[in-house]
PDB file of C-alpha atoms in Angstrom:
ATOM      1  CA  UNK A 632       0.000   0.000   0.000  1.00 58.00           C
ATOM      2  CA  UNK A 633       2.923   2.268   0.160  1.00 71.00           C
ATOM      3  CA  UNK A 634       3.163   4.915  -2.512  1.00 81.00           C
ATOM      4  CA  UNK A 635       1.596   2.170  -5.171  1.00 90.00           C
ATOM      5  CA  UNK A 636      -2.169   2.972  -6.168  1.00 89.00           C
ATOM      6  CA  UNK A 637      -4.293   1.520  -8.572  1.00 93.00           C
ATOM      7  CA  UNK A 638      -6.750   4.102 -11.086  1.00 91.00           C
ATOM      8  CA  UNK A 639      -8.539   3.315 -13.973  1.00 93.00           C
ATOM      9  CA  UNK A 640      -7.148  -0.590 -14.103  1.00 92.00           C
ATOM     10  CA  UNK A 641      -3.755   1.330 -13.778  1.00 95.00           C
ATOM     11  CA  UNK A 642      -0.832   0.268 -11.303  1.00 93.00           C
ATOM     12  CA  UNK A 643       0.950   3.607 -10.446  1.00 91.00           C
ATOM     13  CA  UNK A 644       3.838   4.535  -8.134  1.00 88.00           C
ATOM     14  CA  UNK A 645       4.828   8.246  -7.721  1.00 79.00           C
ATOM     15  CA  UNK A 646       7.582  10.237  -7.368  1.00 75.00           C
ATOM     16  CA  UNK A 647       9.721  10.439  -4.862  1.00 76.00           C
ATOM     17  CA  UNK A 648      13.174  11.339  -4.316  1.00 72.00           C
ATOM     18  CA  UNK A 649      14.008   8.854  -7.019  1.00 61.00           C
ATOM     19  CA  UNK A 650      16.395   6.093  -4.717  1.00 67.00           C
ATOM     20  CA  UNK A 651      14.931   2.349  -4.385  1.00 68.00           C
ATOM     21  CA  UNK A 652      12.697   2.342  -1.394  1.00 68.00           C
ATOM     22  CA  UNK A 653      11.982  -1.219  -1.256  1.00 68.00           C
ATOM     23  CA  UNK A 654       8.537  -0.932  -1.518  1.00 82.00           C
ATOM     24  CA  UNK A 655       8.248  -3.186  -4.167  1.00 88.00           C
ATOM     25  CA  UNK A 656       4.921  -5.251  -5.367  1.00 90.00           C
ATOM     26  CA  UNK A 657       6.192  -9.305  -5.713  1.00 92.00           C
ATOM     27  CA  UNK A 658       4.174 -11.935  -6.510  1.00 95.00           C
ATOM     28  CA  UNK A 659       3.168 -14.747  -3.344  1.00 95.00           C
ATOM     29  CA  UNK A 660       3.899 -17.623  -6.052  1.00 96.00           C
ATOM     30  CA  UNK A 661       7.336 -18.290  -7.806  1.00 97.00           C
ATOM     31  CA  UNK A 662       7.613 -18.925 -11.367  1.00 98.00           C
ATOM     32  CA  UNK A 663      10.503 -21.016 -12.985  1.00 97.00           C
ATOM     33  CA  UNK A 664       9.431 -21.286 -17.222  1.00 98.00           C
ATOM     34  CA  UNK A 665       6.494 -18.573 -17.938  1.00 98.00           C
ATOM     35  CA  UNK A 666       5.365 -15.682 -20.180  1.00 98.00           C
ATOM     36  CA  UNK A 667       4.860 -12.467 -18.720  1.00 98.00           C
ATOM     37  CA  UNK A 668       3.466  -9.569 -21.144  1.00 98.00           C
ATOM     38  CA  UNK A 669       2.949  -6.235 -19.265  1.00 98.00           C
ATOM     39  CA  UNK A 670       2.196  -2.767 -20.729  1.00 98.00           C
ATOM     40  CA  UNK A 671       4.268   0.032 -18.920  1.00 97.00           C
ATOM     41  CA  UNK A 672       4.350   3.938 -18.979  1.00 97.00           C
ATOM     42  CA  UNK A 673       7.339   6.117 -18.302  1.00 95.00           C
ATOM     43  CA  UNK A 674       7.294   9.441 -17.054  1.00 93.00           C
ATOM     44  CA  UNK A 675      10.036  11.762 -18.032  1.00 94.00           C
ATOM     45  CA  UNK A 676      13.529  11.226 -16.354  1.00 92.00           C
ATOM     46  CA  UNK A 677      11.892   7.764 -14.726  1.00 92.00           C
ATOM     47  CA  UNK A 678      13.704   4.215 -13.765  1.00 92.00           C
ATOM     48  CA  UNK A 679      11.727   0.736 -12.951  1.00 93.00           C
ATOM     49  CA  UNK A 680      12.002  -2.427 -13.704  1.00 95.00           C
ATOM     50  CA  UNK A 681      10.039  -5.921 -14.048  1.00 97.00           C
ATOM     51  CA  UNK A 682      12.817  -8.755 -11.974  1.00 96.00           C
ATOM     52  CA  UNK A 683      12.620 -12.108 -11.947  1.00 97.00           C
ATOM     53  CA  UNK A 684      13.801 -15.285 -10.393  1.00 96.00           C
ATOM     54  CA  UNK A 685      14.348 -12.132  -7.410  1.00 93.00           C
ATOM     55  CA  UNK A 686      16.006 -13.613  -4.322  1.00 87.00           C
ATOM     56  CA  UNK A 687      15.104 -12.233  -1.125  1.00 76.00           C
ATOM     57  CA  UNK A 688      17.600 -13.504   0.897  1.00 75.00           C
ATOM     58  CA  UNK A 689      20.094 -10.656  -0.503  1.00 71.00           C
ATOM     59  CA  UNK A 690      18.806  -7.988   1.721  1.00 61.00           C
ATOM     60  CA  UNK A 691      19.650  -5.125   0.446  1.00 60.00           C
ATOM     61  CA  UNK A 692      19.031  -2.717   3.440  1.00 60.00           C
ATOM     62  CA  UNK A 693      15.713  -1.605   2.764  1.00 60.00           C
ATOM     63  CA  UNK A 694      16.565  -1.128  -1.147  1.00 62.00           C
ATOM     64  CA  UNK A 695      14.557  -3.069  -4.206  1.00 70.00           C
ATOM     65  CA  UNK A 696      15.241  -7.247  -3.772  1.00 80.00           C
ATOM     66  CA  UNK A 697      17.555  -8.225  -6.650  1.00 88.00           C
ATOM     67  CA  UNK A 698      16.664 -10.443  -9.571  1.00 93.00           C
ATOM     68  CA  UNK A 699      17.503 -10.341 -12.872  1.00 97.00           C
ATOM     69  CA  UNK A 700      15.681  -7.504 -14.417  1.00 97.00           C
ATOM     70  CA  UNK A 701      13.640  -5.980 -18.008  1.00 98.00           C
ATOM     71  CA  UNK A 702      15.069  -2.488 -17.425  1.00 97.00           C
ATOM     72  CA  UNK A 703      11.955  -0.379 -17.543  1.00 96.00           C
ATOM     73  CA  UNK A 704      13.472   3.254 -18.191  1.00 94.00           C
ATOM     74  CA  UNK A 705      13.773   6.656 -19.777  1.00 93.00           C
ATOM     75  CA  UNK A 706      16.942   5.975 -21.819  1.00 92.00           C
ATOM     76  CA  UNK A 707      17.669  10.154 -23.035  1.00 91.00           C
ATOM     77  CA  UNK A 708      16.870  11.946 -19.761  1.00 92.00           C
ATOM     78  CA  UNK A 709      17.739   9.010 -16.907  1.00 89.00           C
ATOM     79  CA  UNK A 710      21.367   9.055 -16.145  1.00 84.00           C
ATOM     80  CA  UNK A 711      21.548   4.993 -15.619  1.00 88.00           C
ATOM     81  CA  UNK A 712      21.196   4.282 -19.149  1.00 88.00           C
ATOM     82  CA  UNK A 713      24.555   6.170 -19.580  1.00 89.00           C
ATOM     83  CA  UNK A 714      26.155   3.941 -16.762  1.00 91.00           C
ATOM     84  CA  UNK A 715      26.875   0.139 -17.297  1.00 86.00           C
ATOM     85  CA  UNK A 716      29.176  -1.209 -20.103  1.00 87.00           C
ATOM     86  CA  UNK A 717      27.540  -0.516 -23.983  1.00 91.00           C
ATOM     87  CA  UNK A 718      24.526   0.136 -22.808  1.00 90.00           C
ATOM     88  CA  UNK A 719      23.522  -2.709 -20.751  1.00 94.00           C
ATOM     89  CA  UNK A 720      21.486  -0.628 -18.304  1.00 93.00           C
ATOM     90  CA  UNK A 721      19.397   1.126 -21.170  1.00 95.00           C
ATOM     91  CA  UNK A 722      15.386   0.183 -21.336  1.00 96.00           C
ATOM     92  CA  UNK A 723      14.505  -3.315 -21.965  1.00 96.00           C
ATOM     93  CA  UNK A 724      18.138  -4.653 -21.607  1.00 97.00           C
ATOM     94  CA  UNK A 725      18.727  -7.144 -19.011  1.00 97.00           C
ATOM     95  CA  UNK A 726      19.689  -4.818 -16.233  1.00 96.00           C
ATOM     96  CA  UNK A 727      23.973  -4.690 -16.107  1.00 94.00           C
ATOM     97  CA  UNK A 728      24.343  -7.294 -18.211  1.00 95.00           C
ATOM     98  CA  UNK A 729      23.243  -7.283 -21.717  1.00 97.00           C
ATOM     99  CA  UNK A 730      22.175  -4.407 -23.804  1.00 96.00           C
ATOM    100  CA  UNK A 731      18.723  -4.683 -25.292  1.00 96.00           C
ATOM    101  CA  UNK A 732      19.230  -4.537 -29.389  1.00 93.00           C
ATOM    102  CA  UNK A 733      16.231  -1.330 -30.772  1.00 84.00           C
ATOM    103  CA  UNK A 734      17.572  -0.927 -34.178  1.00 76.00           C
ATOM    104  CA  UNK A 735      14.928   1.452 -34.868  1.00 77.00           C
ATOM    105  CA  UNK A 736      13.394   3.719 -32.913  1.00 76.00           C
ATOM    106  CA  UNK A 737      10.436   3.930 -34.708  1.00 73.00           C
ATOM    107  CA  UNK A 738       9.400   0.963 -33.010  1.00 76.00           C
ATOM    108  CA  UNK A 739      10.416   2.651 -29.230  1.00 83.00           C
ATOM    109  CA  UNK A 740       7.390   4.665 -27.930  1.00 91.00           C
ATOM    110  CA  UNK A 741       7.759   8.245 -26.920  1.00 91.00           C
ATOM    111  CA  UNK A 742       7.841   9.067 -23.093  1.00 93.00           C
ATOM    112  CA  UNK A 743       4.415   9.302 -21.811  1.00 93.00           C
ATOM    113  CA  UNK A 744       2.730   6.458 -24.200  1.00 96.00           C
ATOM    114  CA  UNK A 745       2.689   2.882 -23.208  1.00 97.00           C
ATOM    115  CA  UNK A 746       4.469   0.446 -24.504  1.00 96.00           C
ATOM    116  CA  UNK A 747       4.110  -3.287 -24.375  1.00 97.00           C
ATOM    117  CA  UNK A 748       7.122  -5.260 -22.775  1.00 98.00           C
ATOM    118  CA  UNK A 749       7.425  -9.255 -22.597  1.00 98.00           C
ATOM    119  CA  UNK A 750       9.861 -11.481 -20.927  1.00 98.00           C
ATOM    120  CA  UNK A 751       9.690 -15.251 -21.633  1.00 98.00           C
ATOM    121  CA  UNK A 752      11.722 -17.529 -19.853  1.00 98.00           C
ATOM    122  CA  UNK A 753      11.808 -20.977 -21.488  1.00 98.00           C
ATOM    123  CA  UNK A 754      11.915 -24.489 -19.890  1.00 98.00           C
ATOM    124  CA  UNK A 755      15.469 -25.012 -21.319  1.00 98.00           C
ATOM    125  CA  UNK A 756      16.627 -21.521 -19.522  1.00 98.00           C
ATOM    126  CA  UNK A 757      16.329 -19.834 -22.678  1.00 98.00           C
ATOM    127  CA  UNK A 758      15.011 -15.968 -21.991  1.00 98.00           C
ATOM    128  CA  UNK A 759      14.051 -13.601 -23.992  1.00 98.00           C
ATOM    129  CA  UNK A 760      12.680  -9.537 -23.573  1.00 98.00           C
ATOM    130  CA  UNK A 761      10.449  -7.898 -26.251  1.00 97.00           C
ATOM    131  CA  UNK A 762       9.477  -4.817 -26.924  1.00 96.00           C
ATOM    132  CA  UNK A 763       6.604  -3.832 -28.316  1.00 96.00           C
ATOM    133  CA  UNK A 764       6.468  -6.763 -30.641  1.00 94.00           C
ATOM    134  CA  UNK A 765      10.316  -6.895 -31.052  1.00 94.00           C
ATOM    135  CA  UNK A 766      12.444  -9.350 -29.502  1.00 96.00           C
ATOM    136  CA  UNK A 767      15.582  -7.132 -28.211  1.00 96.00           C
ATOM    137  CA  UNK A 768      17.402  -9.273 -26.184  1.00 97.00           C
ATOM    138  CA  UNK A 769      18.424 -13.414 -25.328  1.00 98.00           C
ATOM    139  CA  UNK A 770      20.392 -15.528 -23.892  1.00 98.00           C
ATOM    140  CA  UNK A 771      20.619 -18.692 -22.069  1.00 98.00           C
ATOM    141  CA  UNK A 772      20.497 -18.807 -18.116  1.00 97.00           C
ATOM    142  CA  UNK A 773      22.946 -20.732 -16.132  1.00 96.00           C
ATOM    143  CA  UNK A 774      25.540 -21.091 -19.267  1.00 97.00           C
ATOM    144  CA  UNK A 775      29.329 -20.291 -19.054  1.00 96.00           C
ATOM    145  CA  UNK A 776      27.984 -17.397 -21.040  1.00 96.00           C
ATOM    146  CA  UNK A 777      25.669 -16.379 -18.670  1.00 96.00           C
ATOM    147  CA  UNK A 778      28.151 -17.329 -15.540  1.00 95.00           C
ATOM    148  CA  UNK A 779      31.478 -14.468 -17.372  1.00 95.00           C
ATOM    149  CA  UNK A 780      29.023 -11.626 -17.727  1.00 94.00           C
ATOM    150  CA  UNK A 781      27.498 -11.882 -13.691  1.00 93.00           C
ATOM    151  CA  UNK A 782      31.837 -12.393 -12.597  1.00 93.00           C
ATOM    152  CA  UNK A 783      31.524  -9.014 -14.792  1.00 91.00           C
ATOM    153  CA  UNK A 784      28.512  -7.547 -13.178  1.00 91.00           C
ATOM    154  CA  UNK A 785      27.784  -5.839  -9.945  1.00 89.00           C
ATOM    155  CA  UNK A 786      26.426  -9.206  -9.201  1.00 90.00           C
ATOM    156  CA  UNK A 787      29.722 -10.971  -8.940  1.00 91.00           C
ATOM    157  CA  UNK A 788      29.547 -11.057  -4.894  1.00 90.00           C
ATOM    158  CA  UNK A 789      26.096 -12.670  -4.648  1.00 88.00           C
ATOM    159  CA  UNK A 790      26.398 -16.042  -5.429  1.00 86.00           C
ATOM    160  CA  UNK A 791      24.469 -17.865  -7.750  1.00 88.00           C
ATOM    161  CA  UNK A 792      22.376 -15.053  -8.279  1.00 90.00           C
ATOM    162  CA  UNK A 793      20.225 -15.325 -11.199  1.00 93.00           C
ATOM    163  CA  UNK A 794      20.633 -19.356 -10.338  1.00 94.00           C
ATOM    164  CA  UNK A 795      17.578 -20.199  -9.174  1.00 94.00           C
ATOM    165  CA  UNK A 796      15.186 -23.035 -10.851  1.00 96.00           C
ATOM    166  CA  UNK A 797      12.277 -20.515  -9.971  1.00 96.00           C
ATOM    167  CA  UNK A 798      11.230 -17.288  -7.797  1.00 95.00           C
ATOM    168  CA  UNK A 799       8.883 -14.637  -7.313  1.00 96.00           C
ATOM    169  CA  UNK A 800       8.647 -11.350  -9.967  1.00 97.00           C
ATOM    170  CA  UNK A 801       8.751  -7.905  -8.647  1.00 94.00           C
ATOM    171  CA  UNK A 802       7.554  -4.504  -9.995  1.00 94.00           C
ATOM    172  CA  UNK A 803      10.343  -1.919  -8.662  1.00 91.00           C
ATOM    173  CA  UNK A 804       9.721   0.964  -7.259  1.00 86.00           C
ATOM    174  CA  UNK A 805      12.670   3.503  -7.782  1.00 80.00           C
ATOM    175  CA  UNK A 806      10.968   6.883  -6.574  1.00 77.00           C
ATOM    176  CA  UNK A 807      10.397   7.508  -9.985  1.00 83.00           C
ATOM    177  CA  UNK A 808       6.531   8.140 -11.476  1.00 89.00           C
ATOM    178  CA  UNK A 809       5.532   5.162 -13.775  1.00 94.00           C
ATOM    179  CA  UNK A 810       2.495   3.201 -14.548  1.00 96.00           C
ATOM    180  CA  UNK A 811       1.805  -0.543 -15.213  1.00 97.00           C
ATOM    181  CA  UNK A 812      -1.101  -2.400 -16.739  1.00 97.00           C
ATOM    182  CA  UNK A 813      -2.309  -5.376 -18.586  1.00 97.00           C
ATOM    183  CA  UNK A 814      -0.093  -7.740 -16.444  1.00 97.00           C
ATOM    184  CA  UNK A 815      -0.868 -11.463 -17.884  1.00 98.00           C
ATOM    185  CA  UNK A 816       1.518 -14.468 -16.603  1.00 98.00           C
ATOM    186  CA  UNK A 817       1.391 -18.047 -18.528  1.00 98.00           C
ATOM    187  CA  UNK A 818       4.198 -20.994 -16.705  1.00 98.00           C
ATOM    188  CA  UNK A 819       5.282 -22.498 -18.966  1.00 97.00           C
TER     189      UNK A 819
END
């Protein structure tokens, strides 16, 4: 109930200060191979994110629960998208580790319209993020692949983060103003 409302079939959080507050909506049930499509609206300058396989046993001191993450974020105005390595923290990349590929930006909504994100995870660890109809990043969980870029990552100290057979999925709120809607899960 913190800062999250719900208008118009809308899931909103506000704006804050813009830090990680930890007051983060997670599902009760884990989910190991599933389909998630969610629409999502950015407001100007905002940062969110849809995690998965999210372990709570790496508290974080009151800060979001980690799991790997669809970056949900205003790549021009946010500074985070300019952070990272090639633009691995830029929207719909897997959050610090790989960069999501939008060859055209015709297909990227403008700030303030909502766009359609989808993250499949695949019984053979295969996942994939989509936006707006476009498949923009994947790679296989749990490869030596996988394994190099989280020794890379800010991840490296948590072990076997990202690991998990299944786990809950969190919408993240960072302080910033954005809206969700049209959540629909499928396992797999």
């Amino acid at each position: 109930g913190k800062r999250w409302a719900v208008s118009d079939g809308d899931i909103m959080i506000t704006k804050s200060d813009g830090s990680e507050t930890g007051n983060d909506i997670v599902t009760t049930e884990n989910y190991g191979a599933f389909e998630l499509v969610f629409d999502f609206k950015l407001s100007e300058g905002a940062n969110s994110g849809v995690k998965y396989f999210v372990n709570e046993d790496f508290d974080r001191g009151g800060r979001s629960g980690l799991g790997l993450e669809y970056q949900v974020l205003d790549d021009e105005k946010h500074p985070d998208a300019k952070m990272g390595v090639v633009g691995n923290r830029t929207l719909a990349s897997l959050y610090d580790l790989i960069p999501s590929e939008k060859l055209d930006k015709r297909f990227q909504k403008k700030i303030g319209e909502w766009n359609q994100g989808r993250l499949v995870v695949m019984p053979d660890n295969t996942v994939q993020h989509w936006l707006n109809g476009y498949k923009v990043v994947e790679y296989e969980r749990k490869s030596n692949i996988f394994k190099a870029l989280m020794a890379r990552s800010k991840y490296a100290s948590h072990e076997d983060f990202g690991m998990a057979d299944d786990g809950p999925i969190l919408l993240q709120d960072h302080g910033e103003d954005v809206k969700f809607r049209s959540l629909k899960i499928r396992r797999l």
